[in-house]
Amino acid sequence: MRTRILLYLALAAGAVPTLLPFVWLVRSALMQDTQMFIAPPQWIPDPFQWSNFTEALTAQPFGRYFLNTVVIAVISVLGTVLTCSIAAFSFSRLRWRGRNVVFAVLLSSVMLPYAVTLIPTFVMWQELGALNTIAPLTVPSWFAGAGGGVLNVFLLRQFFLTIPFELDEAAYIDGASPWRVFWMVVMPLSKPAIVVVTIFTFIGTWNDFLGPLLYLNDEEKYTLSIGLASFQSIYITQWGYLMAASAAVIAPIIALFFFLQRYFIEGVTLTGIKN
Amino acid sequence: MAALSGQRRLERRWGLLMAVPAILGFVIFTAGPMVASLGLSLTDWQVGGTPSFIGTENYTALADDELFWKSLSATTYYTLGAVPLSLIVAFVVAMLLNQRVRGLPVWRTIFYLPTLVPAIANVVLWIWIFNPDFGLLNSLLRQGGLPAGMWIYDEDMAVPSLIIMSTWAFGNTMVIFLAGLQGVPQHLYEAVSVDGGGPWHRFRHVTVPMMTPTIFYNLVVGVIGTFQVFNQAYVMTEGGPNNATLFYVYYLFRKAFRESEMGYASALAWVLFMIIMVVTFLLFRNARRWVYYEMAGGR
């Protein structure tokens, strides 16, 4: 019983510093600027300055940024899930010569610092006239995530290896093609792994900063990250706005995670350790 | 027999076909740019002009570049602080969450929250936490009667401040530790208990050895990740004060996209690549001494 209490005390002690910055963010987002400077600090806004939100979100086209970010994230998730699982299927359930060597070479790109490929990739998109479009931010995901995305191939391959091979054999005897086995047998059984790849990719694109910073110039094409960063440099004196804008950027992803976290944690456990 | 070879042929054809997008992705977005970057690093190339071959001049210039050394030491300092700290914090919290806890989804979400915060929202938030006049940290310190600090505005405190900030988002490391903990076979704990071992023995002789592969994985991923820290330097400190947070990739970015010295920046990129390779190699070699694999050769 005493250890139980200690356990909860320890968890609570860890939760306080973890949550405090959020509390600080929310209280500042709801305060008048003058109120923020008071020492000792006030924790409860008085009055609640709800207008910070409406004004911050209309001062810059955050709705537009939100939409841009969603479009990039959805295209990237679709591409990553589809092409990574096709590759993972090939590397786990189809026998062909050189398979394991090719897979090992692909996997080695995970170790490569992104800085090494950054400049030539930028030059390549420039030569193709694709700067200031979403192509550089979305196309690589349709090539099995390219670069660091290979981890997804690895994750899915590990998962596919846990599905009984008898299922494939039975389907082949019935005259099914490998594509049909992939689409009708393996994919429907792999939902947990697909959910994990979806969440990882979604959060990754949602949070990406350097990519949009390099490739997007027009304000109307900005993503939330870039919008917020430029907002920070413009409204450096309007703290209430800034906090409100940050809170509004964070909220959707927290909501998403809260509802999906069960699949997320279970999926990582399933795909990471057990065979 | 004929049916079998037909099946083999089918698999070979489809296998190659289905690997094509991944292979193309590797060639176009990894191998190609990697070679190109090595080539560019041997040239003098200002954007708009044509690259001219200058051999290893960029690399020799690096040796005399004070900012290069500064950025390397700032980055190393950051890695040495941030990686061990977040490993320890993530491990402890993962151990707590691996107990039978009520309201597990809520606890998990709480500790994972900071990791979800978009990098830039995170940076913006912490700019105000570190604010010397009315930020959260100094407000709390003053209330406790402690001396306040200048945080990211002080040359000596800037990197430690960013280490604190990065430790806050330990969620990914924690999730991987959790996955590892759940894979530790229960019967090993029971064996220790039967021999009269308490919680400390269970931790020392089962949990830690069984977790060494996971610790090692997080260590390698952490080192590779922190060596490439960028956002904080770009949005928060712009490399300051007095270049104290001039992190390597930020310096590279400035050279390439602000001063448009693409050749020099490519040399910077390749040096980073080699550093990471050497460090990773050393970590792997050292790992043989302390990482315990239950089933060598397991998948």
XYZ file of C-alpha atoms in Angstrom:
574
model
C 0.000 0.000 0.000
C 2.786 2.397 0.926
C 4.647 1.672 -2.306
C 1.424 2.402 -4.213
C 1.195 5.833 -2.612
C 4.872 6.480 -3.313
C 4.316 5.479 -6.939
C 1.518 7.984 -7.399
C 3.491 10.660 -5.561
C 6.438 10.093 -7.905
C 4.178 10.256 -10.968
C 2.580 13.456 -9.732
C 5.999 14.943 -8.957
C 7.005 14.236 -12.544
C 3.757 15.533 -13.971
C 4.057 18.973 -12.367
C 7.160 20.204 -14.236
C 5.860 18.490 -17.384
C 2.547 20.329 -17.283
C 3.651 23.651 -15.810
C 4.790 25.168 -19.137
C 1.359 24.337 -20.612
C -0.439 25.947 -17.696
C 1.814 28.971 -18.142
C 0.986 29.014 -21.856
C -2.763 28.831 -21.350
C -2.866 31.417 -18.576
C -0.740 33.815 -20.656
C -2.925 33.216 -23.687
C -5.917 34.426 -21.670
C -4.309 37.492 -20.102
C -3.977 41.140 -20.936
C -0.361 41.972 -21.655
C -0.068 44.246 -18.639
C -1.149 41.470 -16.309
C 1.688 39.203 -17.356
C 4.347 41.397 -15.796
C 2.945 41.415 -12.294
C 5.279 40.027 -9.646
C 4.626 37.695 -7.936
C 3.012 36.144 -11.021
C -0.707 35.780 -11.196
C -1.905 32.324 -12.238
C -5.583 33.029 -12.842
C -6.328 35.583 -15.554
C -8.637 38.370 -14.436
C -10.492 39.045 -16.613
C -10.250 36.161 -19.081
C -9.056 37.785 -22.295
C -10.730 35.450 -24.798
C -10.310 38.037 -27.534
C -6.578 37.159 -27.687
C -7.550 34.010 -29.538
C -9.845 35.603 -32.087
C -7.440 38.467 -32.675
C -4.318 36.308 -32.900
C -5.965 33.903 -35.290
C -7.211 36.677 -37.554
C -4.055 38.821 -37.379
C -2.449 36.226 -39.624
C -4.265 33.726 -41.844
C -3.833 30.808 -39.459
C -6.850 29.087 -40.976
C -5.016 29.075 -44.282
C -1.812 27.783 -42.611
C -3.822 25.076 -40.910
C -5.310 23.960 -44.223
C -1.893 24.013 -45.947
C -0.432 21.893 -43.152
C -3.298 19.402 -43.312
C -2.926 19.022 -47.093
C 0.810 18.344 -46.822
C 0.323 15.970 -43.889
C -2.458 13.967 -45.567
C -0.575 13.571 -48.868
C 2.553 12.531 -46.971
C 0.733 10.038 -44.763
C -1.019 8.406 -47.742
C 2.222 8.136 -49.692
C 4.245 6.846 -46.778
C 1.715 4.231 -45.687
C 1.126 2.940 -49.203
C 4.667 2.806 -50.571
C 6.294 1.746 -47.292
C 3.940 -1.172 -46.834
C 4.378 -2.269 -50.449
C 8.143 -2.257 -49.936
C 7.837 -3.966 -46.550
C 5.691 -6.683 -48.156
C 8.319 -7.274 -50.792
C 11.125 -7.404 -48.213
C 9.299 -9.740 -45.856
C 7.014 -12.045 -47.825
C 8.307 -12.309 -51.373
C 11.487 -14.248 -52.068
C 13.858 -12.725 -54.591
C 17.605 -12.765 -54.965
C 19.454 -9.871 -53.352
C 16.470 -8.990 -51.210
C 18.290 -8.791 -47.892
C 21.272 -6.915 -49.311
C 19.003 -4.300 -50.893
C 17.085 -3.966 -47.639
C 20.257 -3.510 -45.592
C 21.500 -0.816 -47.989
C 18.169 1.035 -47.791
C 18.168 0.803 -44.015
C 21.633 2.340 -43.825
C 20.161 5.673 -44.948
C 18.581 6.013 -41.496
C 22.045 6.715 -40.104
C 22.697 9.494 -42.603
C 22.458 13.019 -41.160
C 19.871 14.989 -43.102
C 22.376 17.818 -43.417
C 24.379 15.781 -45.921
C 21.566 15.503 -48.452
C 20.066 18.926 -47.707
C 21.980 21.089 -50.183
C 21.926 18.846 -53.294
C 18.249 18.058 -52.680
C 17.495 21.770 -52.477
C 19.437 22.394 -55.687
C 17.590 19.529 -57.380
C 14.164 21.003 -56.563
C 15.420 24.397 -57.639
C 16.513 22.992 -61.013
C 13.127 21.322 -61.412
C 11.444 24.667 -60.752
C 9.637 23.222 -57.749
C 10.623 25.831 -55.172
C 7.639 27.426 -53.512
C 5.441 24.392 -54.248
C 4.522 21.543 -51.925
C 6.302 19.001 -54.154
C 9.582 18.948 -52.168
C 7.568 18.402 -48.990
C 5.310 15.625 -50.267
C 6.891 13.761 -53.205
C 9.625 11.988 -51.175
C 6.951 10.313 -49.058
C 5.661 8.552 -52.199
C 9.057 6.874 -52.528
C 8.712 4.828 -49.344
C 9.242 7.886 -47.201
C 12.768 8.304 -48.661
C 15.658 8.891 -46.263
C 14.608 8.548 -42.632
C 11.213 7.180 -43.755
C 12.900 3.821 -44.299
C 12.368 3.220 -40.578
C 8.694 2.811 -41.454
C 9.562 0.076 -43.947
C 11.535 -1.612 -41.186
C 8.689 -1.294 -38.699
C 6.093 -2.658 -41.125
C 8.394 -5.463 -42.243
C 8.873 -6.552 -38.631
C 5.115 -6.613 -38.228
C 4.441 -8.460 -41.492
C 6.868 -11.187 -40.393
C 4.565 -11.989 -37.469
C 1.629 -12.863 -39.742
C 1.427 -16.622 -40.481
C 2.837 -17.459 -43.920
C 0.223 -20.214 -44.348
C -2.273 -17.481 -45.203
C -0.227 -16.432 -48.234
C 0.256 -20.022 -49.360
C -3.449 -20.736 -49.163
C -4.179 -17.626 -51.217
C -1.560 -18.519 -53.833
C -3.053 -22.013 -54.192
C -6.359 -20.286 -54.909
C -4.566 -18.454 -57.718
C -4.134 -15.067 -56.050
C -1.424 -12.683 -57.222
C 1.116 -11.237 -54.756
C -0.671 -7.894 -55.041
C -3.914 -9.542 -53.985
C -2.204 -11.258 -51.047
C -0.735 -7.926 -49.998
C -3.986 -6.025 -50.294
C -6.535 -8.638 -49.143
C -4.532 -10.690 -46.619
C -1.588 -8.825 -45.126
C -2.861 -5.238 -45.037
C -6.148 -5.942 -43.235
C -4.211 -7.818 -40.533
C -1.705 -5.016 -40.019
C -3.873 -2.198 -38.730
C -1.883 -1.578 -35.500
C 1.371 -1.122 -37.403
C -0.323 1.091 -39.980
C -1.770 3.273 -37.231
C 1.723 3.744 -35.776
C 3.213 4.706 -39.141
C 0.285 7.073 -39.717
C 0.762 8.830 -36.381
C 4.545 9.070 -36.696
C 4.307 10.476 -40.207
C 1.487 12.841 -39.337
C 3.286 14.288 -36.311
C 6.525 14.441 -38.267
C 5.009 16.493 -41.104
C 2.895 18.581 -38.756
C 5.989 19.595 -36.787
C 8.403 19.938 -39.699
C 10.049 23.334 -39.710
C 13.199 23.216 -41.818
C 11.442 21.777 -44.903
C 8.768 24.475 -45.228
C 11.356 27.105 -44.218
C 13.543 26.155 -47.163
C 10.919 25.528 -49.788
C 7.977 27.880 -49.181
C 8.290 31.614 -49.803
C 4.757 32.891 -50.307
C 2.978 33.709 -47.121
C -0.208 32.098 -48.372
C 1.597 28.777 -48.754
C 3.039 28.781 -45.236
C 2.450 25.928 -42.823
C 1.579 26.426 -39.156
C 5.214 26.112 -38.047
C 6.422 28.815 -40.405
C 3.366 30.961 -39.721
C 4.024 30.800 -36.009
C 7.738 31.532 -36.358
C 7.084 34.613 -38.486
C 4.283 35.608 -36.114
C 6.798 35.423 -33.280
C 9.143 37.859 -35.000
C 6.366 40.290 -35.995
C 4.336 40.323 -32.789
C 7.293 40.208 -30.465
C 5.575 42.701 -28.148
C 2.095 41.227 -28.144
C 2.602 38.302 -25.849
C -1.057 37.488 -25.391
C -1.502 36.993 -29.137
C 1.599 34.916 -29.400
C 0.587 32.608 -26.583
C -2.916 32.264 -27.978
C -1.578 31.408 -31.430
C 0.811 28.816 -29.944
C -1.983 27.234 -27.920
C -4.172 27.029 -31.013
C -1.398 25.301 -32.966
C -0.779 22.775 -30.202
C -4.396 21.903 -29.350
C -5.380 19.790 -32.402
C -2.393 17.498 -32.134
C -2.964 16.942 -28.420
C -6.588 16.020 -29.083
C -5.539 13.615 -31.835
C -2.986 11.933 -29.619
C -5.294 11.574 -26.665
C -7.765 9.556 -28.737
C -5.159 7.486 -30.553
C -2.595 6.960 -27.788
C -3.794 3.440 -26.995
C -3.119 2.251 -30.547
C 0.057 4.229 -30.558
C 1.638 2.714 -27.449
C 0.343 -0.770 -28.203
C 1.461 -0.509 -31.791
C 4.978 0.466 -30.815
C 5.109 -2.413 -28.382
C 3.791 -4.857 -30.985
C 6.034 -3.756 -33.795
C 9.089 -2.996 -31.740
C 9.755 -6.004 -29.612
C 7.606 -9.057 -30.070
C 8.074 -11.254 -33.080
C 7.568 -28.923 -59.299
C 6.473 -26.820 -62.260
C 3.929 -25.067 -60.057
C 6.586 -24.290 -57.500
C 8.950 -22.669 -59.980
C 6.007 -20.712 -61.347
C 5.393 -19.419 -57.868
C 9.080 -18.542 -57.527
C 9.036 -16.588 -60.763
C 5.883 -14.768 -59.676
C 7.483 -13.783 -56.378
C 10.679 -12.622 -58.001
C 8.865 -10.447 -60.530
C 6.480 -8.918 -57.992
C 9.166 -8.662 -55.351
C 11.373 -6.487 -57.527
C 8.430 -4.484 -58.822
C 7.188 -3.714 -55.319
C 10.639 -2.701 -54.133
C 11.025 -0.184 -56.968
C 9.583 2.893 -55.209
C 11.799 2.306 -52.179
C 14.905 1.730 -54.304
C 14.184 4.792 -56.452
C 13.620 6.842 -53.289
C 16.989 5.732 -51.970
C 18.768 6.593 -55.221
C 17.041 9.956 -55.778
C 16.842 11.255 -52.224
C 19.739 9.592 -50.424
C 22.539 8.091 -52.511
C 22.462 10.695 -55.297
C 22.430 13.762 -53.044
C 25.085 12.181 -50.856
C 27.511 11.778 -53.754
C 26.545 15.203 -55.119
C 27.237 16.767 -51.761
C 30.706 15.209 -51.696
C 31.320 16.596 -55.198
C 30.037 20.048 -54.233
C 32.266 20.087 -51.175
C 35.266 20.068 -53.517
C 34.097 23.185 -55.325
C 33.851 26.885 -54.766
C 30.248 27.616 -55.521
C 28.325 30.772 -54.854
C 24.668 30.478 -55.810
C 24.054 31.938 -59.251
C 27.607 31.260 -60.383
C 29.107 28.042 -61.686
C 30.921 25.644 -59.375
C 34.672 25.606 -59.839
C 36.793 22.706 -58.665
C 39.141 23.637 -55.836
C 40.045 20.223 -54.416
C 40.171 19.962 -50.653
C 40.479 23.708 -50.106
C 37.124 23.932 -48.304
C 38.250 21.290 -45.849
C 41.563 22.961 -45.102
C 39.735 26.279 -44.715
C 37.541 24.641 -42.083
C 40.539 24.004 -39.863
C 41.167 27.753 -39.618
C 37.503 28.657 -39.282
C 36.977 29.760 -35.720
C 33.189 29.546 -36.039
C 33.433 25.953 -37.232
C 35.264 24.961 -34.047
C 32.887 27.046 -31.985
C 29.870 25.332 -33.539
C 31.429 21.915 -33.064
C 32.106 22.491 -29.376
C 28.660 24.030 -28.759
C 27.013 21.026 -30.405
C 29.153 18.524 -28.501
C 28.381 20.300 -25.237
C 24.671 20.122 -26.047
C 24.830 16.416 -26.937
C 26.812 15.480 -23.839
C 24.238 17.222 -21.649
C 20.975 16.477 -23.404
C 21.406 12.778 -24.217
C 22.267 11.365 -20.762
C 19.763 13.609 -19.016
C 16.829 12.646 -21.213
C 17.821 8.956 -21.103
C 17.697 8.982 -17.305
C 14.447 10.943 -17.058
C 12.752 8.814 -19.731
C 13.893 5.575 -18.101
C 12.650 6.546 -14.660
C 9.242 7.639 -15.958
C 8.944 4.519 -18.117
C 9.636 2.381 -15.035
C 6.879 4.204 -13.148
C 4.415 3.831 -16.010
C 5.215 0.152 -16.326
C 3.648 -0.492 -12.902
C -0.024 -1.212 -12.592
C -1.189 2.377 -12.498
C -4.716 3.688 -12.452
C -5.578 6.130 -15.235
C -2.703 4.973 -17.405
C -3.911 6.731 -20.602
C -3.992 10.043 -18.760
C -0.470 9.619 -17.328
C 0.893 8.528 -20.688
C -0.657 11.524 -22.388
C 0.703 13.916 -19.769
C 4.277 12.722 -20.175
C 4.020 12.513 -23.930
C 2.432 15.960 -24.337
C 5.668 17.968 -24.617
C 6.861 15.698 -27.421
C 3.720 16.434 -29.397
C 4.160 20.167 -29.257
C 5.257 21.321 -32.704
C 8.925 22.255 -32.597
C 8.256 25.915 -33.249
C 5.397 26.257 -30.781
C 7.771 24.628 -28.305
C 10.496 27.173 -29.021
C 8.075 30.090 -28.793
C 6.745 28.782 -25.498
C 10.221 28.428 -23.989
C 11.329 31.864 -25.116
C 8.780 33.164 -22.628
C 9.612 30.639 -19.962
C 13.253 31.780 -20.110
C 12.371 35.466 -20.223
C 14.498 37.066 -17.461
C 11.906 39.698 -16.503
C 8.612 37.889 -16.350
C 9.240 34.317 -17.511
C 7.993 31.267 -15.641
C 11.423 30.126 -14.426
C 12.498 33.403 -12.916
C 9.059 34.039 -11.461
C 9.232 30.732 -9.620
C 12.824 31.289 -8.506
C 12.019 34.744 -7.161
C 9.017 33.399 -5.312
C 11.236 30.787 -3.714
C 13.699 33.506 -2.727
C 16.336 32.159 -5.135
C 18.523 34.179 -7.467
C 17.070 34.546 -10.969
C 19.103 33.802 -14.094
C 19.519 35.256 -17.563
C 19.045 31.810 -19.191
C 19.339 31.930 -22.979
C 20.584 35.519 -22.781
C 23.668 34.540 -20.826
C 26.644 33.068 -22.639
C 27.327 30.434 -19.997
C 23.719 29.520 -19.341
C 22.482 29.372 -22.947
C 23.399 25.773 -23.772
C 22.302 24.391 -20.362
C 18.992 26.226 -20.859
C 18.472 24.487 -24.187
C 19.379 21.173 -22.570
C 16.638 21.702 -19.976
C 14.219 22.547 -22.753
C 15.073 19.426 -24.775
C 14.812 17.166 -21.728
C 11.259 18.373 -21.237
C 10.271 16.499 -24.421
C 11.494 13.020 -23.462
C 8.345 11.243 -24.728
C 9.758 9.326 -27.697
C 12.604 7.905 -25.642
C 10.109 6.998 -22.924
C 7.776 5.158 -25.327
C 10.645 3.033 -26.616
C 11.742 2.247 -23.053
C 8.143 1.281 -22.238
C 8.058 -1.082 -25.193
C 11.342 -2.578 -24.010
C 10.150 -2.981 -20.431
C 7.079 -4.841 -21.575
C 9.296 -7.297 -23.376
C 11.237 -8.290 -20.232
C 10.164 -11.861 -19.451
C 8.216 -12.080 -16.181
C 9.735 -15.428 -15.230
C 13.123 -13.763 -14.715
C 11.640 -11.518 -12.039
C 10.000 -14.510 -10.427
C 13.320 -16.339 -10.417
C 14.991 -13.478 -8.537
C 12.121 -13.335 -6.042
C 12.361 -17.078 -5.420
C 16.048 -16.574 -4.626
C 15.026 -13.975 -2.045
C 15.971 -10.895 -4.092
C 14.155 -7.608 -3.399
C 13.163 -4.788 -5.766
C 16.754 -3.543 -6.029
C 18.002 -6.991 -7.076
C 15.210 -7.306 -9.599
C 16.164 -3.926 -11.030
C 19.912 -4.502 -10.980
C 20.013 -8.088 -12.222
C 16.981 -8.338 -14.502
C 15.665 -4.965 -15.645
C 18.960 -3.258 -16.394
C 20.671 -6.120 -18.258
C 17.518 -6.935 -20.228
C 17.106 -3.275 -21.125
C 20.652 -2.658 -22.341
C 19.728 -3.147 -26.045
C 16.929 -0.576 -25.666
C 19.214 1.818 -23.771
C 21.795 1.420 -26.499
C 19.227 2.092 -29.244
C 18.037 5.264 -27.505
C 21.628 6.335 -26.938
C 22.546 6.040 -30.625
C 19.336 7.672 -31.852
C 19.768 10.427 -29.247
C 23.353 11.198 -30.218
C 22.566 11.274 -33.947
C 19.535 13.478 -33.271
C 21.160 16.010 -30.944
C 24.137 16.434 -33.265
C 21.632 17.841 -35.744
C 19.842 20.293 -33.461
C 18.625 23.295 -35.452
C 15.280 24.882 -34.527
C 16.290 26.365 -31.177
C 19.314 28.074 -32.660
C 17.324 29.380 -35.610
C 14.233 30.757 -33.858
C 15.318 31.213 -30.264
C 18.896 32.404 -30.016
C 20.121 32.935 -33.595
C 23.288 31.267 -32.456
C 23.892 33.784 -29.673
C 24.776 35.121 -27.223
C 28.304 35.520 -28.565
C 27.900 32.331 -30.653
C 27.379 30.209 -27.537
C 24.536 28.324 -29.291
C 25.928 28.382 -32.800
C 24.952 24.759 -33.356
C 26.557 22.922 -36.233
C 23.559 22.524 -38.549
C 22.529 26.121 -37.913
C 26.001 27.282 -38.945
C 25.756 25.052 -42.022
C 22.323 26.494 -42.835
C 23.654 30.037 -42.522
C 26.591 29.311 -44.800
C 24.398 27.642 -47.418
C 21.201 29.668 -47.462
C 22.208 33.051 -46.053
C 25.746 33.469 -47.359
C 25.042 31.119 -50.307
C 28.399 29.395 -50.007
C 27.101 26.031 -51.130
C 30.523 24.427 -51.603
C 31.759 25.346 -48.152
C 28.455 24.277 -46.587
C 28.697 20.915 -48.343
C 32.132 20.419 -46.817
C 30.577 21.207 -43.429
C 27.890 18.591 -44.134
C 30.443 15.930 -44.995
C 32.514 16.626 -41.921
C 29.360 16.238 -39.821
C 28.630 12.969 -41.593
C 32.114 11.665 -40.814
C 31.913 12.789 -37.190
C 28.594 11.012 -36.737
C 29.953 7.888 -38.407
C 33.000 7.812 -36.142
C 30.941 8.456 -33.010
C 28.397 5.787 -33.970
C 31.203 3.336 -34.724
C 32.811 3.993 -31.345
C 29.451 3.561 -29.605
C 28.889 0.233 -31.352
C 32.361 -1.007 -30.519
C 31.968 0.009 -26.911
C 28.516 -1.591 -26.821
C 29.967 -5.096 -26.957
C 31.151 -4.587 -23.409
C 27.838 -3.724 -21.858
C 24.915 -4.536 -24.170
C 23.373 -7.873 -23.399
C 21.594 -9.818 -26.115
C 19.474 -12.699 -24.941
C 19.241 -14.430 -28.280
C 22.149 -13.595 -30.517
C 21.084 -13.876 -34.131
C 17.419 -13.385 -33.297
C 15.565 -11.512 -35.976
